[in-house]
Amino acid sequence: MCYEIKDSDQRIDVILTGIIGVKEATSIRQKLFPLIQQEFRSLTFHLGTVTEMDSSGLGLLLAVQKIAADYKANVSFQDAHEQLKERLYMAGIRL
């Protein structure tokens, strides 16, 4: 798994690839949460090349969505394949 986090002008892009499991979700959380504790307007998860995501990955996305709501910021999810969209929906993540 590889990820990239871009932060520019209160806009954060998180590009995820491969399998998102406990180890990956923890690593992403450690780098992303300090950024979202500051003021930001939007955060976009790019999910087009995610092949699998377990409950820890889903939990990470849900936590980010809740934090964004507190900051009145927008979170979006782009390019998720149909199976992942179903898992996101079942976890309570708005697309």
mmCIF file of C-alpha atoms in Angstrom, residues 22-86:
data_model
loop_
_atom_site.group_PDB
_atom_site.id
_atom_site.type_symbol
_atom_site.label_atom_id
_atom_site.label_comp_id
_atom_site.label_asym_id
_atom_site.label_seq_id
_atom_site.Cartn_x
_atom_site.Cartn_y
_atom_site.Cartn_z
ATOM 1 C CA VAL A 22 -4.760 -1.747 10.262
ATOM 2 C CA LYS A 23 -1.107 -0.911 9.604
ATOM 3 C CA GLU A 24 -1.911 1.437 6.725
ATOM 4 C CA ALA A 25 -4.835 3.113 8.512
ATOM 5 C CA THR A 26 -2.608 3.779 11.537
ATOM 6 C CA SER A 27 0.114 5.303 9.390
ATOM 7 C CA ILE A 28 -2.352 7.490 7.483
ATOM 8 C CA ARG A 29 -4.007 8.594 10.733
ATOM 9 C CA GLN A 30 -0.652 9.668 12.221
ATOM 10 C CA LYS A 31 0.079 11.942 9.266
ATOM 11 C CA LEU A 32 -3.442 13.119 8.452
ATOM 12 C CA PHE A 33 -4.916 13.944 11.868
ATOM 13 C CA PRO A 34 -2.454 16.769 12.691
ATOM 14 C CA LEU A 35 -3.455 18.389 9.375
ATOM 15 C CA ILE A 36 -7.193 18.143 9.995
ATOM 16 C CA GLN A 37 -6.886 19.497 13.527
ATOM 17 C CA GLN A 38 -6.073 22.804 11.842
ATOM 18 C CA GLU A 39 -8.535 24.810 9.811
ATOM 19 C CA PHE A 40 -9.293 23.293 6.423
ATOM 20 C CA ARG A 41 -12.084 23.690 3.871
ATOM 21 C CA SER A 42 -12.059 20.421 1.979
ATOM 22 C CA LEU A 43 -10.553 16.976 2.018
ATOM 23 C CA THR A 44 -10.721 14.550 -0.885
ATOM 24 C CA PHE A 45 -9.936 10.851 -0.675
ATOM 25 C CA HIS A 46 -8.893 9.438 -4.046
ATOM 26 C CA LEU A 47 -9.876 5.751 -3.926
ATOM 27 C CA GLY A 48 -9.579 4.657 -7.561
ATOM 28 C CA THR A 49 -6.684 2.261 -6.975
ATOM 29 C CA VAL A 50 -7.744 0.876 -3.579
ATOM 30 C CA THR A 51 -8.086 -2.882 -3.980
ATOM 31 C CA GLU A 52 -9.289 -3.725 -0.456
ATOM 32 C CA MET A 53 -10.225 -1.870 2.729
ATOM 33 C CA ASP A 54 -10.914 -3.482 6.091
ATOM 34 C CA SER A 55 -12.848 -2.091 9.050
ATOM 35 C CA SER A 56 -9.880 -0.062 10.303
ATOM 36 C CA GLY A 57 -9.704 1.773 6.967
ATOM 37 C CA LEU A 58 -13.441 2.354 7.019
ATOM 38 C CA GLY A 59 -13.169 3.595 10.605
ATOM 39 C CA LEU A 60 -10.476 6.056 9.565
ATOM 40 C CA LEU A 61 -12.661 7.484 6.786
ATOM 41 C CA LEU A 62 -15.656 7.722 9.118
ATOM 42 C CA ALA A 63 -13.597 9.503 11.803
ATOM 43 C CA VAL A 64 -12.285 12.005 9.262
ATOM 44 C CA GLN A 65 -15.821 12.638 8.033
ATOM 45 C CA LYS A 66 -17.000 13.362 11.598
ATOM 46 C CA ILE A 67 -14.070 15.702 12.318
ATOM 47 C CA ALA A 68 -14.748 17.549 9.072
ATOM 48 C CA ALA A 69 -18.371 18.042 10.072
ATOM 49 C CA ASP A 70 -17.173 19.684 13.312
ATOM 50 C CA TYR A 71 -15.060 22.097 11.250
ATOM 51 C CA LYS A 72 -17.858 22.585 8.708
ATOM 52 C CA ALA A 73 -15.492 21.306 6.029
ATOM 53 C CA ASN A 74 -16.328 19.163 3.032
ATOM 54 C CA VAL A 75 -15.096 15.564 2.629
ATOM 55 C CA SER A 76 -15.445 13.763 -0.681
ATOM 56 C CA PHE A 77 -14.556 10.319 -1.964
ATOM 57 C CA GLN A 78 -13.572 9.966 -5.610
ATOM 58 C CA ASP A 79 -13.341 7.011 -7.972
ATOM 59 C CA ALA A 80 -14.310 4.246 -5.521
ATOM 60 C CA HIS A 81 -15.196 0.999 -7.297
ATOM 61 C CA GLU A 82 -18.681 -0.437 -6.755
ATOM 62 C CA GLN A 83 -17.728 -3.013 -4.107
ATOM 63 C CA LEU A 84 -15.932 -0.361 -2.067
ATOM 64 C CA LYS A 85 -18.870 2.043 -2.474
ATOM 65 C CA GLU A 86 -21.134 -0.603 -0.934
#
